[in-house]
Amino acid sequence: MSLTKEIIKEAQEGKYAFGTFDTSNLEVAQGIARAAESKKMPAMIGITESAVEYAGFLPLVNLVKGIITESRADLVLHLDHGKDPKFVKKCIDEGFESVMIDASCHEFEKNIEITKKIVAYAHKKGAIVQAELGKIPRMKSSTEEGTTLKKMEKTDPSEIEEFVEKTGVDTLAVIVGNIHGMYKPEGNPRLDLDLLKKLREKVETPFVLHGGSGTPSEDIKKAISEYGIVNVNIDTGIRVAFMGAISDFCISGQMVTDPRKILSIARNAVQEKVEEKIELFSCGR
Ligand code: G3H
Ligand code: ZN
């Protein structure tokens, strides 16, 4: 059994979740790995297509692989929200143990068709696949005026069995009121736990919760301990911690010429944030 499958199985049996934490740079990836080590919990380090656009494919992939190899924690390299099937296959070829094919922008049948092909490709190479059923929106930041955001489409209980059966996915991202991003001052969205319960009753597939940064902790705990969420994804919270640390440093007026002086403070802030999330997902384990 692959490490990823073991991590998922243990989380399912233990009724806790592990985190997928996204990175596009060295310090965030190190902060994630250090947090997983200190909390003695497994984690996925997620990279996205936009992170690759920023950092380059091989530089970012090899950076994360190196950190995983040197770490004492059980860490998995994961592709988060892979939209382009060609890119998803490239990641599988490069040795990713876990990929997400996000064909949620397509209609149901097309989502199945695309996901199914990726599952066949991935399974031949020993990787596991996460898909998304429903559509998760993202909160606009102040710099995104005018951009079109996806409308939320919650996962439909009447579609989930067919989706899981026809695609053969290993894990499924369900949309139950969760939103990408942070929500102040509008307030945090609550999870539709009744819907999550209905979905849980339909299939046994391990569920993934995206948009973990702004979702209230009490909802996350229930979703994990009662309704089989085994993996929660965090991105925005890490970015906010990283940038907050840098802003605080700049505001303090200190002058440094070595970027490591500032970046190591940001790395510590990421580690703290990830530790806090790991504790939450552990549900008292
Ligand atoms: O795929 C990434 C996650 O769903 C991150 O969501 O930015 O709200 O933490 P977040
Ligand atoms: Zn997501």
Short mmCIF file of C-alpha atoms and ligand atoms in Angstrom, two decimals:
data_model
loop_
_atom_site.label_atom_id
_atom_site.label_comp_id
_atom_site.label_asym_id
_atom_site.label_seq_id
_atom_site.Cartn_x
_atom_site.Cartn_y
_atom_site.Cartn_z
CA MET A 1 0.00 0.00 0.00
CA SER A 2 1.33 3.47 -0.87
CA LEU A 3 2.11 5.94 1.89
CA THR A 4 -0.81 8.12 0.75
CA LYS A 5 -3.28 5.25 0.96
CA GLU A 6 -1.98 4.36 4.41
CA ILE A 7 -2.35 7.96 5.59
CA ILE A 8 -5.94 8.08 4.33
CA LYS A 9 -6.84 4.70 5.81
CA GLU A 10 -5.43 5.59 9.22
CA ALA A 11 -7.29 8.91 9.22
CA GLN A 12 -10.54 7.14 8.29
CA GLU A 13 -10.13 4.58 11.02
CA GLY A 14 -9.03 7.12 13.61
CA LYS A 15 -11.74 9.67 12.69
CA TYR A 16 -9.28 12.51 12.28
CA ALA A 17 -8.04 14.43 9.25
CA PHE A 18 -4.67 15.39 7.86
CA GLY A 19 -4.06 18.70 6.11
CA THR A 20 -3.09 19.58 2.59
CA PHE A 21 -1.11 22.80 2.81
CA ASP A 22 -0.26 24.68 -0.38
CA THR A 23 3.07 26.24 -1.19
CA SER A 24 4.80 28.14 -3.95
CA ASN A 25 8.13 28.71 -2.23
CA LEU A 26 10.87 27.31 -0.01
CA GLU A 27 9.95 28.91 3.30
CA VAL A 28 6.29 27.89 3.21
CA ALA A 29 7.19 24.30 2.28
CA GLN A 30 9.71 24.19 5.14
CA GLY A 31 7.19 25.68 7.57
CA ILE A 32 4.69 22.95 6.63
CA ALA A 33 7.26 20.16 6.99
CA ARG A 34 8.49 21.48 10.36
CA ALA A 35 4.92 21.72 11.68
CA ALA A 36 4.16 18.14 10.61
CA GLU A 37 7.36 16.98 12.31
CA SER A 38 6.67 18.82 15.55
CA LYS A 39 3.07 17.57 15.69
CA LYS A 40 4.08 14.06 14.55
CA MET A 41 1.29 14.04 11.99
CA PRO A 42 1.26 13.30 8.27
CA ALA A 43 0.46 16.05 5.76
CA MET A 44 0.30 16.72 2.06
CA ILE A 45 2.27 19.56 0.54
CA GLY A 46 0.14 20.89 -2.30
CA ILE A 47 1.28 22.76 -5.34
CA THR A 48 -0.99 24.32 -7.94
CA GLU A 49 -0.69 25.24 -11.59
CA SER A 50 -0.36 28.90 -10.60
CA ALA A 51 2.43 28.07 -8.13
CA VAL A 52 4.24 26.35 -11.00
CA GLU A 53 3.69 29.40 -13.22
CA TYR A 54 5.37 31.45 -10.50
CA ALA A 55 8.24 29.18 -9.53
CA GLY A 56 8.72 26.86 -12.52
CA PHE A 57 7.80 23.17 -12.64
CA LEU A 58 11.09 21.44 -11.87
CA PRO A 59 12.36 24.07 -9.42
CA LEU A 60 9.19 23.81 -7.32
CA VAL A 61 8.66 20.06 -7.62
CA ASN A 62 12.28 19.23 -6.81
CA LEU A 63 12.28 21.71 -3.94
CA VAL A 64 9.27 20.04 -2.33
CA LYS A 65 10.57 16.54 -3.08
CA GLY A 66 13.86 17.44 -1.36
CA ILE A 67 12.08 18.74 1.72
CA ILE A 68 9.93 15.60 1.87
CA THR A 69 12.97 13.34 1.53
CA GLU A 70 14.81 15.08 4.37
CA SER A 71 11.78 15.30 6.67
CA ARG A 72 11.09 12.95 9.57
CA ALA A 73 7.33 13.39 9.00
CA ASP A 74 5.16 11.41 6.57
CA LEU A 75 4.70 13.93 3.79
CA VAL A 76 3.17 13.55 0.34
CA LEU A 77 3.62 15.71 -2.74
CA HIS A 78 0.15 16.58 -4.05
CA LEU A 79 -1.19 18.47 -7.05
CA ASP A 80 -4.03 20.72 -5.90
CA HIS A 81 -6.85 21.76 -8.29
CA GLY A 82 -5.27 20.32 -11.44
CA LYS A 83 -7.49 21.68 -14.21
CA ASP A 84 -5.52 20.64 -17.28
CA PRO A 85 -5.46 16.85 -17.76
CA LYS A 86 -2.12 17.09 -19.61
CA PHE A 87 -0.57 18.87 -16.65
CA VAL A 88 -2.07 16.36 -14.21
CA LYS A 89 -0.49 13.51 -16.22
CA LYS A 90 2.84 15.34 -16.25
CA CYS A 91 2.71 15.49 -12.44
CA ILE A 92 1.91 11.78 -12.22
CA ASP A 93 4.85 11.04 -14.54
CA GLU A 94 7.05 13.16 -12.29
CA GLY A 95 6.25 10.93 -9.31
CA PHE A 96 3.42 12.77 -7.50
CA GLU A 97 1.76 10.25 -5.19
CA SER A 98 -1.47 12.23 -5.14
CA VAL A 99 -3.22 14.46 -7.67
CA MET A 100 -6.48 16.36 -7.81
CA ILE A 101 -8.23 16.51 -11.15
CA ASP A 102 -10.61 19.44 -10.88
CA ALA A 103 -13.01 19.13 -13.79
CA SER A 104 -15.78 20.77 -11.78
CA CYS A 105 -16.15 23.59 -14.30
CA HIS A 106 -17.62 21.02 -16.71
CA GLU A 107 -21.05 19.46 -16.74
CA PHE A 108 -21.57 16.26 -14.74
CA GLU A 109 -20.98 13.81 -17.64
CA LYS A 110 -17.86 15.61 -18.83
CA ASN A 111 -16.52 15.78 -15.26
CA ILE A 112 -16.94 12.01 -15.07
CA GLU A 113 -15.26 11.44 -18.44
CA ILE A 114 -12.20 13.58 -17.65
CA THR A 115 -11.85 12.26 -14.09
CA LYS A 116 -12.18 8.64 -15.15
CA LYS A 117 -9.31 8.94 -17.64
CA ILE A 118 -7.04 10.50 -15.03
CA VAL A 119 -7.93 7.79 -12.50
CA ALA A 120 -6.98 5.06 -15.01
CA TYR A 121 -3.67 6.81 -15.79
CA ALA A 122 -2.83 7.50 -12.14
CA HIS A 123 -3.68 4.05 -10.82
CA LYS A 124 -1.39 2.41 -13.38
CA LYS A 125 1.43 4.49 -11.91
CA GLY A 126 0.47 4.04 -8.24
CA ALA A 127 -0.88 7.55 -7.63
CA ILE A 128 -4.21 8.35 -6.03
CA VAL A 129 -6.78 10.77 -7.41
CA GLN A 130 -9.06 13.33 -5.82
CA ALA A 131 -11.90 14.87 -7.83
CA GLU A 132 -14.44 17.63 -7.17
CA LEU A 133 -18.19 17.26 -7.46
CA GLY A 134 -20.03 20.57 -7.22
CA LYS A 135 -18.35 23.95 -7.56
CA ILE A 136 -16.50 25.80 -4.83
CA PRO A 137 -16.42 29.60 -5.17
CA ARG A 138 -13.75 31.91 -3.81
CA MET A 139 -14.20 35.16 -1.92
CA LYS A 140 -13.08 38.19 -3.88
CA SER A 141 -10.11 39.96 -2.39
CA SER A 142 -10.00 43.75 -2.57
CA THR A 143 -7.80 43.47 -5.67
CA GLU A 144 -10.19 41.27 -7.60
CA GLU A 145 -12.96 43.73 -8.42
CA GLY A 146 -14.66 42.75 -11.64
CA THR A 147 -13.36 39.19 -11.85
CA THR A 148 -15.90 36.47 -12.40
CA LEU A 149 -16.07 33.95 -9.62
CA LYS A 150 -17.72 30.54 -9.78
CA LYS A 151 -21.18 30.40 -8.27
CA MET A 152 -21.42 27.88 -5.48
CA GLU A 153 -22.97 24.61 -6.56
CA LYS A 154 -23.22 22.26 -3.63
CA THR A 155 -22.54 18.57 -4.23
CA ASP A 156 -25.76 16.94 -5.34
CA PRO A 157 -26.61 13.79 -3.31
CA SER A 158 -28.44 12.35 -6.33
CA GLU A 159 -25.20 12.42 -8.38
CA ILE A 160 -22.58 11.25 -5.91
CA GLU A 161 -23.01 7.46 -6.19
CA GLU A 162 -22.87 7.50 -9.98
CA PHE A 163 -19.84 9.83 -9.94
CA VAL A 164 -17.87 7.69 -7.52
CA GLU A 165 -18.78 4.44 -9.22
CA LYS A 166 -18.07 5.56 -12.79
CA THR A 167 -14.82 7.43 -12.05
CA GLY A 168 -13.25 5.16 -9.42
CA VAL A 169 -11.84 8.20 -7.56
CA ASP A 170 -9.94 7.59 -4.33
CA THR A 171 -11.11 10.74 -2.50
CA LEU A 172 -13.75 13.32 -3.26
CA ALA A 173 -13.86 17.07 -2.62
CA VAL A 174 -17.41 17.84 -1.58
CA ILE A 175 -18.96 21.29 -1.66
CA VAL A 176 -21.15 21.81 1.37
CA GLY A 177 -21.10 25.57 1.93
CA ASN A 178 -17.30 25.81 2.03
CA ILE A 179 -15.63 28.68 0.17
CA HIS A 180 -12.02 29.41 -0.75
CA GLY A 181 -10.52 32.39 1.02
CA MET A 182 -11.09 34.37 4.22
CA TYR A 183 -14.41 36.00 4.90
CA LYS A 184 -14.06 39.03 7.12
CA PRO A 185 -15.90 41.40 7.43
CA GLU A 186 -18.78 39.45 5.88
CA GLY A 187 -18.39 36.63 8.42
CA ASN A 188 -17.50 33.00 7.96
CA PRO A 189 -19.80 30.69 5.99
CA ARG A 190 -21.20 27.73 7.93
CA LEU A 191 -21.01 24.20 6.57
CA ASP A 192 -24.24 22.50 5.54
CA LEU A 193 -23.75 19.51 7.83
CA ASP A 194 -27.15 18.04 6.95
CA LEU A 195 -26.05 17.84 3.33
CA LEU A 196 -22.69 16.37 4.35
CA LYS A 197 -24.53 13.72 6.36
CA LYS A 198 -26.67 12.84 3.32
CA LEU A 199 -23.60 12.55 1.11
CA ARG A 200 -21.86 10.38 3.72
CA GLU A 201 -24.80 8.00 3.76
CA LYS A 202 -24.57 7.52 0.00
CA VAL A 203 -20.91 6.53 -0.44
CA GLU A 204 -17.94 5.38 1.62
CA THR A 205 -15.35 7.37 -0.35
CA PRO A 206 -13.12 9.49 1.92
CA PHE A 207 -14.15 13.15 1.65
CA VAL A 208 -11.92 16.22 1.31
CA LEU A 209 -12.87 19.69 2.53
CA HIS A 210 -11.50 22.61 0.56
CA GLY A 211 -11.53 26.19 1.78
CA GLY A 212 -10.35 25.28 5.26
CA SER A 213 -8.93 28.69 6.18
CA GLY A 214 -12.16 30.55 6.92
CA THR A 215 -14.48 27.68 7.82
CA PRO A 216 -15.45 27.82 11.51
CA SER A 217 -13.47 25.38 13.65
CA GLU A 218 -16.55 23.82 15.22
CA ASP A 219 -17.93 22.94 11.77
CA ILE A 220 -14.58 21.48 10.71
CA LYS A 221 -14.41 19.32 13.85
CA LYS A 222 -17.91 17.93 13.27
CA ALA A 223 -17.27 17.33 9.59
CA ILE A 224 -14.17 15.31 10.51
CA SER A 225 -15.39 13.37 13.51
CA GLU A 226 -18.90 12.60 12.27
CA TYR A 227 -18.99 12.72 8.49
CA GLY A 228 -15.75 11.27 7.19
CA ILE A 229 -13.75 14.31 6.10
CA VAL A 230 -10.21 12.90 6.14
CA ASN A 231 -8.38 15.78 4.52
CA VAL A 232 -8.74 19.57 4.86
CA ASN A 233 -7.08 22.01 2.48
CA ILE A 234 -5.45 25.24 3.62
CA ASP A 235 -3.93 27.96 1.49
CA THR A 236 -5.14 31.47 2.35
CA GLY A 237 -4.43 31.12 6.09
CA ILE A 238 -0.81 30.30 5.31
CA ARG A 239 -0.42 33.25 2.94
CA VAL A 240 -1.92 35.59 5.54
CA ALA A 241 0.43 34.28 8.24
CA PHE A 242 3.46 34.61 5.94
CA MET A 243 2.62 38.13 4.80
CA GLY A 244 1.54 39.24 8.28
CA ALA A 245 4.97 38.35 9.64
CA ILE A 246 6.69 40.26 6.85
CA SER A 247 4.45 43.31 7.30
CA ASP A 248 5.06 43.34 11.06
CA PHE A 249 8.77 43.22 10.45
CA CYS A 250 8.64 46.09 7.97
CA ILE A 251 6.43 48.19 10.23
CA SER A 252 8.91 47.69 13.07
CA GLY A 253 11.29 49.85 11.03
CA GLN A 254 14.25 47.49 11.37
CA MET A 255 16.61 47.51 8.43
CA VAL A 256 18.25 44.29 7.27
CA THR A 257 20.24 43.46 4.18
CA ASP A 258 19.91 39.67 4.44
CA PRO A 259 16.50 38.47 3.16
CA ARG A 260 16.86 35.35 5.32
CA LYS A 261 16.36 37.51 8.42
CA ILE A 262 12.82 38.32 7.29
CA LEU A 263 11.99 35.09 5.47
CA SER A 264 12.90 32.94 8.46
CA ILE A 265 10.41 34.92 10.58
CA ALA A 266 7.75 34.31 7.92
CA ARG A 267 8.67 30.60 7.87
CA ASN A 268 8.13 30.44 11.65
CA ALA A 269 4.74 32.12 11.25
CA VAL A 270 3.74 29.50 8.66
CA GLN A 271 4.89 26.70 10.97
CA GLU A 272 2.76 28.11 13.81
CA LYS A 273 -0.33 28.44 11.60
CA VAL A 274 0.08 24.90 10.23
CA GLU A 275 0.58 23.51 13.74
CA GLU A 276 -2.64 25.22 14.83
CA LYS A 277 -4.52 23.66 11.90
CA ILE A 278 -3.00 20.20 12.44
CA GLU A 279 -4.17 20.33 16.06
CA LEU A 280 -7.67 21.25 14.94
CA PHE A 281 -7.81 18.44 12.38
CA SER A 282 -6.45 15.91 14.89
CA CYS A 283 -9.71 16.17 16.89
CA GLY A 284 -8.02 15.41 20.20
CA ARG A 285 -6.09 12.43 18.86
O1 G3H B 1 -7.26 24.11 -2.56
C1 G3H B 1 -6.95 24.86 -1.64
C2 G3H B 1 -7.79 25.02 -0.47
O2 G3H B 1 -9.08 24.67 -0.72
C3 G3H B 1 -7.51 26.28 0.24
O3 G3H B 1 -8.62 27.02 0.69
O4 G3H B 1 -7.54 29.23 0.63
O5 G3H B 1 -9.63 28.87 1.90
O6 G3H B 1 -7.52 27.90 2.71
P1 G3H B 1 -8.31 28.33 1.54
ZN ZN B 2 -9.37 24.16 -2.94
#
